[in-house]
Every structure is written in C-alpha cells, then in structure tokens.
PDB file of C-alpha atoms and ligand atoms in Angstrom:
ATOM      1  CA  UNK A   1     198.348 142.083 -35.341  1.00 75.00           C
ATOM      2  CA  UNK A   2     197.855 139.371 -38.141  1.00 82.00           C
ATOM      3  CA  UNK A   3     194.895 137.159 -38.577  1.00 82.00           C
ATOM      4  CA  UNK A   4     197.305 134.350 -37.783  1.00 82.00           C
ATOM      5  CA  UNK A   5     198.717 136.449 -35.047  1.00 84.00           C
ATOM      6  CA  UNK A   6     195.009 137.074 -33.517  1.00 85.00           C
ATOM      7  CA  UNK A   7     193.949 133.170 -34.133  1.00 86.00           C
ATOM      8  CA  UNK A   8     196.934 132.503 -31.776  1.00 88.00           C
ATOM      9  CA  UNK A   9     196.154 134.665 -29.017  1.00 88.00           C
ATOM     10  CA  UNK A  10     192.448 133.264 -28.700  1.00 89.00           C
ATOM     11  CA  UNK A  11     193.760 130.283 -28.456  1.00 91.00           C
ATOM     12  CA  UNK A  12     196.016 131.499 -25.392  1.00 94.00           C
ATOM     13  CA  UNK A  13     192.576 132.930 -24.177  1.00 95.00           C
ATOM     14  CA  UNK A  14     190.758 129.750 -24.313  1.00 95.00           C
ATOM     15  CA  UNK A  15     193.957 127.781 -22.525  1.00 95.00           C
ATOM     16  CA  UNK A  16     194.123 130.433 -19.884  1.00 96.00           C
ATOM     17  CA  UNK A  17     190.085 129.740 -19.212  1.00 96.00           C
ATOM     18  CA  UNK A  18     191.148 126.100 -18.909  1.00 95.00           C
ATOM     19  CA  UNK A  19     193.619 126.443 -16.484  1.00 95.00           C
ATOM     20  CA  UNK A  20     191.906 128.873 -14.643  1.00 96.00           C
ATOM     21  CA  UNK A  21     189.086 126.177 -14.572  1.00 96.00           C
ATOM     22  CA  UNK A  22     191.334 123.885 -13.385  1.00 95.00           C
ATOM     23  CA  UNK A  23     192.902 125.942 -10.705  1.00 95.00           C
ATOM     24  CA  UNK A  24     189.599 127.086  -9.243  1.00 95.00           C
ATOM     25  CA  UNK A  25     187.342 124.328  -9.468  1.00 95.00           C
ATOM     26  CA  UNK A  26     187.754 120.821  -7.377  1.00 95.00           C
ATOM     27  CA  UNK A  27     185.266 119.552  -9.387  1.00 95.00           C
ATOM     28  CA  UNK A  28     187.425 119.875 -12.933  1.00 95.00           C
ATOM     29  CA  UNK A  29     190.777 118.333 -11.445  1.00 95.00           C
ATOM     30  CA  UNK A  30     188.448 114.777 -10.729  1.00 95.00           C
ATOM     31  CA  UNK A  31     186.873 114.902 -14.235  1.00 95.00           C
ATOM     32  CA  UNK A  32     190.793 115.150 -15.587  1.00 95.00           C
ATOM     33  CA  UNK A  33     192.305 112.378 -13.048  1.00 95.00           C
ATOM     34  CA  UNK A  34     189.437 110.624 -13.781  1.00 95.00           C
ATOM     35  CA  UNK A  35     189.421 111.177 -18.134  1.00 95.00           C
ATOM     36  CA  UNK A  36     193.598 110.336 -17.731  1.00 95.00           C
ATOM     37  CA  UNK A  37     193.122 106.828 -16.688  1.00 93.00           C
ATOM     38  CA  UNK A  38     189.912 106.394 -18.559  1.00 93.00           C
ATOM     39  CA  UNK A  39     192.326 107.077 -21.753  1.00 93.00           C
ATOM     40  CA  UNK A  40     194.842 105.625 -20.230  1.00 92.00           C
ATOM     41  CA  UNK A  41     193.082 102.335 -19.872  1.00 90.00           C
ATOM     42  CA  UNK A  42     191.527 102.802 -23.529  1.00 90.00           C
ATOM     43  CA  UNK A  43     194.876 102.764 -24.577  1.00 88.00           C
ATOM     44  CA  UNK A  44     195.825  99.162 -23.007  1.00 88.00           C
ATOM     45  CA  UNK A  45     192.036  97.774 -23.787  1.00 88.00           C
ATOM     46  CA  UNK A  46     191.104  96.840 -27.549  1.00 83.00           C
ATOM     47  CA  UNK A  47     188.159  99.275 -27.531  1.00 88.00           C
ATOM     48  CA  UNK A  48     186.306  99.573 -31.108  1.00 89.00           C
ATOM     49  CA  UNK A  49     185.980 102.931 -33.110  1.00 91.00           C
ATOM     50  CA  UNK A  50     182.424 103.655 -31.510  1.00 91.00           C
ATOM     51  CA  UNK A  51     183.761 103.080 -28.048  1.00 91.00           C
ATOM     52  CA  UNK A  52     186.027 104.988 -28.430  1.00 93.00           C
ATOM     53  CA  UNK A  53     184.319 107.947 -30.228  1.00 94.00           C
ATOM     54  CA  UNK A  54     181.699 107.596 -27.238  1.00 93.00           C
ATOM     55  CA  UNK A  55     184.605 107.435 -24.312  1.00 94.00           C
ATOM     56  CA  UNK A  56     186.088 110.729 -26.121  1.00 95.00           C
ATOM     57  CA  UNK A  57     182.648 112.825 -26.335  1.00 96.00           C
ATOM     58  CA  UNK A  58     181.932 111.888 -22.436  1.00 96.00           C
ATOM     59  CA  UNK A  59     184.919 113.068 -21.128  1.00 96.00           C
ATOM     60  CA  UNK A  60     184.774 116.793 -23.759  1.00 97.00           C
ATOM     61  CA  UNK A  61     180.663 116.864 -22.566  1.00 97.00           C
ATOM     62  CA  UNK A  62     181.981 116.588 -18.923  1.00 97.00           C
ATOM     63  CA  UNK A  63     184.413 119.257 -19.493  1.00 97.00           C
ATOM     64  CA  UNK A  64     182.800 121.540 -21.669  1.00 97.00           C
ATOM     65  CA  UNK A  65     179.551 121.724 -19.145  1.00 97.00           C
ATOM     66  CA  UNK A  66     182.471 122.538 -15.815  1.00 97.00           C
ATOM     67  CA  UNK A  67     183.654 125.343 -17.994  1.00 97.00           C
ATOM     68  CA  UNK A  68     180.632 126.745 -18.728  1.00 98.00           C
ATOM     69  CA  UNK A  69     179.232 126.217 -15.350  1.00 97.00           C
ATOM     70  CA  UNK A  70     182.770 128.027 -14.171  1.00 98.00           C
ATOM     71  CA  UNK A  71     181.624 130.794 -16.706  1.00 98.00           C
ATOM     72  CA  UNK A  72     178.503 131.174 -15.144  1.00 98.00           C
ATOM     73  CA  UNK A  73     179.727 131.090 -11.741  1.00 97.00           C
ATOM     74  CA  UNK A  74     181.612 134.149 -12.435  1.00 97.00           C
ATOM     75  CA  UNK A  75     179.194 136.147 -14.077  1.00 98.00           C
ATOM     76  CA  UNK A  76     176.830 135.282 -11.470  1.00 98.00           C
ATOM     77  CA  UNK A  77     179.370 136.402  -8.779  1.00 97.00           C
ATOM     78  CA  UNK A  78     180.259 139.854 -10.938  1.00 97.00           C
ATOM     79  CA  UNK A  79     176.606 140.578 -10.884  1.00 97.00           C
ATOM     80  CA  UNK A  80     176.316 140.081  -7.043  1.00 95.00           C
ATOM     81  CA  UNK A  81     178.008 138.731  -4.358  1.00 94.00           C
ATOM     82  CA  UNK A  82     174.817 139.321  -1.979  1.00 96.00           C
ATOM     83  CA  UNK A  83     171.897 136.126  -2.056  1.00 96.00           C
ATOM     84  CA  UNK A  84     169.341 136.400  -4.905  1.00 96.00           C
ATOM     85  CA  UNK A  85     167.106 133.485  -5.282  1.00 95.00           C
ATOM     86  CA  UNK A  86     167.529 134.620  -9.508  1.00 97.00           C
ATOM     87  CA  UNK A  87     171.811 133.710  -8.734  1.00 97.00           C
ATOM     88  CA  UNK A  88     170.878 130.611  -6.892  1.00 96.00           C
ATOM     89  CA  UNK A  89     168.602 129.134  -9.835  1.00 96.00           C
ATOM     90  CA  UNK A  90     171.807 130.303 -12.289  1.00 97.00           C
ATOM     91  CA  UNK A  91     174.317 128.618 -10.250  1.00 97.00           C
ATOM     92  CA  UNK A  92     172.226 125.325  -9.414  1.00 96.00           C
ATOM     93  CA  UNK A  93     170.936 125.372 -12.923  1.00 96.00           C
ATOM     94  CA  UNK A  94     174.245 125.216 -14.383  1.00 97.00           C
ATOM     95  CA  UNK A  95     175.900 122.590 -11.936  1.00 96.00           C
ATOM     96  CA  UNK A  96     172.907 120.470 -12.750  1.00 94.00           C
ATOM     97  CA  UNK A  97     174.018 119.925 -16.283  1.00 96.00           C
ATOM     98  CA  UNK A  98     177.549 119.446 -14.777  1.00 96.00           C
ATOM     99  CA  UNK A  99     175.811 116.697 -13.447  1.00 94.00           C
ATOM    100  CA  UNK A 100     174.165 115.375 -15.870  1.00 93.00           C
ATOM    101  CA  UNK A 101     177.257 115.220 -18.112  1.00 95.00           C
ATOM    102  CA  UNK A 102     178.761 113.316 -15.424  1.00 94.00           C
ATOM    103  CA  UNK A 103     176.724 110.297 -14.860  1.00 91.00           C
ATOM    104  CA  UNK A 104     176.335 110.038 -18.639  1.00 91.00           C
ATOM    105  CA  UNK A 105     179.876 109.917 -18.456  1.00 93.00           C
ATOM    106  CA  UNK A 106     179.938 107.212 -15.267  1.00 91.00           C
ATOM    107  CA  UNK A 107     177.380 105.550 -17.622  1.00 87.00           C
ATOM    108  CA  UNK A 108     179.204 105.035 -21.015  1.00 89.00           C
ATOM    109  CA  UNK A 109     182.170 103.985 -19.140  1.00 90.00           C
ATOM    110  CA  UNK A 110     180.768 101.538 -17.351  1.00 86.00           C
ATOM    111  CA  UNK A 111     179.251  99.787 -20.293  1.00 82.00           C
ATOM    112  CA  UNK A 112     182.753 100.547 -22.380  1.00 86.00           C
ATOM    113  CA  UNK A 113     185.059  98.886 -19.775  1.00 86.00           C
ATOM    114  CA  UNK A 114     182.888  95.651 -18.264  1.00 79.00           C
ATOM    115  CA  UNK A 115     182.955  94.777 -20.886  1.00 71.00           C
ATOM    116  CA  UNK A 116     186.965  94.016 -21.270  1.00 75.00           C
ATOM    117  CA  UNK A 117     187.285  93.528 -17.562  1.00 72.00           C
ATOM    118  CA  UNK A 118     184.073  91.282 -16.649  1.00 66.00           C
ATOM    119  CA  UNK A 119     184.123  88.578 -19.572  1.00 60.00           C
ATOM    120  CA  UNK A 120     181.685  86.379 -16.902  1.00 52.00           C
ATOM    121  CA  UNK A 121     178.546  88.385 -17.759  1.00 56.00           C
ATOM    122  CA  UNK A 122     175.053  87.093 -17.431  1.00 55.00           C
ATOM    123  CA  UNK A 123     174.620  85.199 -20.428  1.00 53.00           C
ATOM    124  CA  UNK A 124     171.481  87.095 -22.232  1.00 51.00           C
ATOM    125  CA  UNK A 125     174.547  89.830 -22.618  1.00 53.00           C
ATOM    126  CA  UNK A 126     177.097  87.840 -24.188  1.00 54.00           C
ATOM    127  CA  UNK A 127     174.506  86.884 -26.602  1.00 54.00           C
ATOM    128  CA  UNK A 128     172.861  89.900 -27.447  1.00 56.00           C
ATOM    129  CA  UNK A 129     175.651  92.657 -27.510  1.00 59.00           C
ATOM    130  CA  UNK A 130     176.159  95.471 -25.128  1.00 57.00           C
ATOM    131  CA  UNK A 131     174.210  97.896 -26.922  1.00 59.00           C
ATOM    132  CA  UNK A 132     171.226  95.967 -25.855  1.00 61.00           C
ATOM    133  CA  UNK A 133     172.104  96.581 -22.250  1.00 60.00           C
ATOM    134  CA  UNK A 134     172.640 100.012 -23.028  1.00 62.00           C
ATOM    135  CA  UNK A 135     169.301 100.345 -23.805  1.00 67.00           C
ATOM    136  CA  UNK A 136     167.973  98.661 -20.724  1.00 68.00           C
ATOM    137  CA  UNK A 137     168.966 101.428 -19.000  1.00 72.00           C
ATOM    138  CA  UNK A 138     165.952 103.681 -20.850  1.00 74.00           C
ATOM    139  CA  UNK A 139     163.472 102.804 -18.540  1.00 76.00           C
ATOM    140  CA  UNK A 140     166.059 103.817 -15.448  1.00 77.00           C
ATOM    141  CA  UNK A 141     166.369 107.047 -17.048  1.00 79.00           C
ATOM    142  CA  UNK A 142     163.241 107.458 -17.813  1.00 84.00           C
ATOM    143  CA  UNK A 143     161.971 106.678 -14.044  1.00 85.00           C
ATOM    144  CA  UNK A 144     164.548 109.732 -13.259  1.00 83.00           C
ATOM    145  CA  UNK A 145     163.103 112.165 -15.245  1.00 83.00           C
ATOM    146  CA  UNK A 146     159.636 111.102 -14.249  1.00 88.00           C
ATOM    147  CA  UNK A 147     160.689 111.590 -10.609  1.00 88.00           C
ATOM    148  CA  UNK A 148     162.167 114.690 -11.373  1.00 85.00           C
ATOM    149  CA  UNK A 149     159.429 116.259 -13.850  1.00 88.00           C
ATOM    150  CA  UNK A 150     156.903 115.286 -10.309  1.00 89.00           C
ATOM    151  CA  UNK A 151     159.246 117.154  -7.967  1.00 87.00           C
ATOM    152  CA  UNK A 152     159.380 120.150 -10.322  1.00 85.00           C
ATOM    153  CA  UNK A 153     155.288 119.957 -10.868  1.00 86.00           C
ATOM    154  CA  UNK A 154     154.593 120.335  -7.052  1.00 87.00           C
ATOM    155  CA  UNK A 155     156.848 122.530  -6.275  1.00 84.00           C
ATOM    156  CA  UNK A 156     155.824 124.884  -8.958  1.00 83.00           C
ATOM    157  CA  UNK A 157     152.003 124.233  -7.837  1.00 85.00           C
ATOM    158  CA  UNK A 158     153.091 125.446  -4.619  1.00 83.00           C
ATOM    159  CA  UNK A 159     154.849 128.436  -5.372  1.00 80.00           C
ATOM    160  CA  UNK A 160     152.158 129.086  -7.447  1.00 78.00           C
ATOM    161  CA  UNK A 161     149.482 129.081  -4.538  1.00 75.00           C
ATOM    162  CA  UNK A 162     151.357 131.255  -2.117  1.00 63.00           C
TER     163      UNK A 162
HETATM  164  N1  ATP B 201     174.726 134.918  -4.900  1.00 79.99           N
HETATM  165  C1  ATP B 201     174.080 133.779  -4.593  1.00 79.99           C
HETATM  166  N2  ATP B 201     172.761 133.843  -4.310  1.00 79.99           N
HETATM  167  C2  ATP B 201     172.062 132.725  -3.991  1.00 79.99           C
HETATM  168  N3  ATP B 201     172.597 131.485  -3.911  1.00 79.99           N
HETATM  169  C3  ATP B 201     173.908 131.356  -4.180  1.00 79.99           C
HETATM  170  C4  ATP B 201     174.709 132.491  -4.532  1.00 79.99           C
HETATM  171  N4  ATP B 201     175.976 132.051  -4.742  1.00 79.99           N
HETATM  172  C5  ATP B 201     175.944 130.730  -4.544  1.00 79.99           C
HETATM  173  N5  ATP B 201     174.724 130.300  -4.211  1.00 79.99           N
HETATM  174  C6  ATP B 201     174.299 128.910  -3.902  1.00 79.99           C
HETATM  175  O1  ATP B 201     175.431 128.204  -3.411  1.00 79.99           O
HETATM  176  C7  ATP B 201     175.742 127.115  -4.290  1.00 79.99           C
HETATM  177  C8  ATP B 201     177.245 127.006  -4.416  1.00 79.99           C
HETATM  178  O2  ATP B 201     177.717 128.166  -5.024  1.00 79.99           O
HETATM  179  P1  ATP B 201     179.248 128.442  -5.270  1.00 79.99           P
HETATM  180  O3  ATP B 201     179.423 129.723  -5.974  1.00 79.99           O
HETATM  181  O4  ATP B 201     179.988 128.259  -3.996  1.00 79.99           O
HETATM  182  O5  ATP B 201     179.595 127.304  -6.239  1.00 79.99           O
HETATM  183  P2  ATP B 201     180.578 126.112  -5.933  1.00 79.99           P
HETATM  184  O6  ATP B 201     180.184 125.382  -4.714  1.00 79.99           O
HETATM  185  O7  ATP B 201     181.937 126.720  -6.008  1.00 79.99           O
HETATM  186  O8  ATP B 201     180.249 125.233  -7.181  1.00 79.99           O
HETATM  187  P3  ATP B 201     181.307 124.413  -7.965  1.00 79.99           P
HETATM  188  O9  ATP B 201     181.708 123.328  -7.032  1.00 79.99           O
HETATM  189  O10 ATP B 201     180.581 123.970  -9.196  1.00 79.99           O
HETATM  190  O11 ATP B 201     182.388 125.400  -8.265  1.00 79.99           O
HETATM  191  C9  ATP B 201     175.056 127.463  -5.616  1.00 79.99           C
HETATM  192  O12 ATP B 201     174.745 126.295  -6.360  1.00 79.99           O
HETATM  193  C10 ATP B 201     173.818 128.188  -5.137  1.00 79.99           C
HETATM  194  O13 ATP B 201     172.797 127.262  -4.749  1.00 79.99           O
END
C-alpha cells in the first residue's frame, strides 16, 4: 500500500473510533447535540476571533476526553470483566476528566453567549469586559479544588490507617 494509501486508511481508523464512540456512549451523542447548536448559534451571533477559538477548543477538549475515556473503558473491560478496585479507579479516573472538560465547556459558553443574549447585565460588567468576569470565577474554582484536594487528603489518611 502507498504512504498516501496508508495515511487514508488511518484516517478511516480514527472515523470508525468516532462513530463507534458515538454509537456506544450516551454521553458523546449530548456533547454533539449540544456542540451543533452551540455552532449553530455561533454562526447567527457576531462572536469575536477569541470566542470563537475558545467555543471551538471546548467542544474538541469535550470530545477528545469521551474518546479517550471510551478507550479506556475498553481496555479496562479487555483486561477484566470481574470487579477490581485497580478498574474502578481507571474507569472513574477517566470519566472524571470527561467531566472536567465538560463544565469548562458549560463554563466558556456561558460567558460566550450572555453575553449576546443578556445585553441587561449588572453594570460593573458592561464596564469592565467579560474577561473580568471570567476571572471572578477563580476563586469558585479554586474553592472546588480545595474541597476536593480535602476529600482526597482524608480519605487517603484513612486508607492509610487501616
Ligand atoms: N471491572 C470493574 N471493576 C470495578 N468497578 C467497575 C468496573 N467496571 C465498571 N466499574 C465501575 O462502574 C462505573 C461505570 O462503568 P461502566 O463501564 O459502566 O462505564 P459507563 O457507565 O458506561 O461510563 P460512560 O457513561 O462514561 O460510558 C465505573 O466508573 C466504575 O466505577
């Protein structure tokens, strides 16, 4: 086979992993109804380069971490179909960054498209930008990952005593 001939085929590889992906998973066929009318509505809105540049690497973060978390799933399941706490932290790990990816997603929308459809914002927002409400949301964030980091400390104080 050719070089061009071979560069074709993987790419018939990687779009049979999509659709697998999106034949399997639930989970995949929301984040595409859900990136359609996000582009959809970019379309229709007058978004700026760096919205859209950040709309477009949401939705491929979102998707990229549901295929690998569908790649993971499977190896997980080739290894063993029979409970192992060591398949459980792969599986969870992975759908936690599936997560993630998400919310940052739900996040960068939201401050994308109130934008266009809320022109009645408070008026400190109007006045200072959006990317200074953007960055509001740091301490939020960083309350999560405190409350997280604290749940992850005691539990791993009391595995570690038993
Ligand atoms: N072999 C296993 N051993 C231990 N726990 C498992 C195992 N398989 C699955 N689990 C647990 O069940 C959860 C769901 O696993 P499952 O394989 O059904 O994924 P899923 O629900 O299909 O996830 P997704 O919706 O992302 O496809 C995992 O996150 C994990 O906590």
């Amino acid at each position: 086979m050719s070089g061009f001939g071979k560069l074709l085929k993987s790419f018939s590889y990687a779009i049979e992993g999509m659709m697998h992906t999106l034949n399997t998973q639930r989970n995949m066929r929301i984040h595409f109804v859900v990136a359609f009318f996000a582009m959809l509505l970019a379309l229709f809105l007058d978004l700026s380069k760096l919205e859209l540049i950040y709309l477009f690497f949401s939705i491929v973060l979102v998707v990229s971490a549901e295929l690998f978390n569908t790649a993971i799933e499977a190896v997980v399941d080739l290894v063993t179909r029979d409970y192992h706490p060591l398949a459980k932290i792969a599986k969870d790990v992975a759908a936690a960054a599936v997560l993630l990816t998400a919310v940052h997603a739900v996040i960068v929308g939201f401050f994308v498209f109130t934008d266009k459809f809320f022109p009645l914002q408070p008026r400190h927002w109007q006045t200072t930008g959006w990317m200074t409400y953007y960055v509001s949301f740091i301490p939020l964030g960083l309350l999560v990952l405190l409350l997280i980091s604290w749940r992850a400390y005691v539990r791993f104080k009391r595995n570690n005593q038993t």
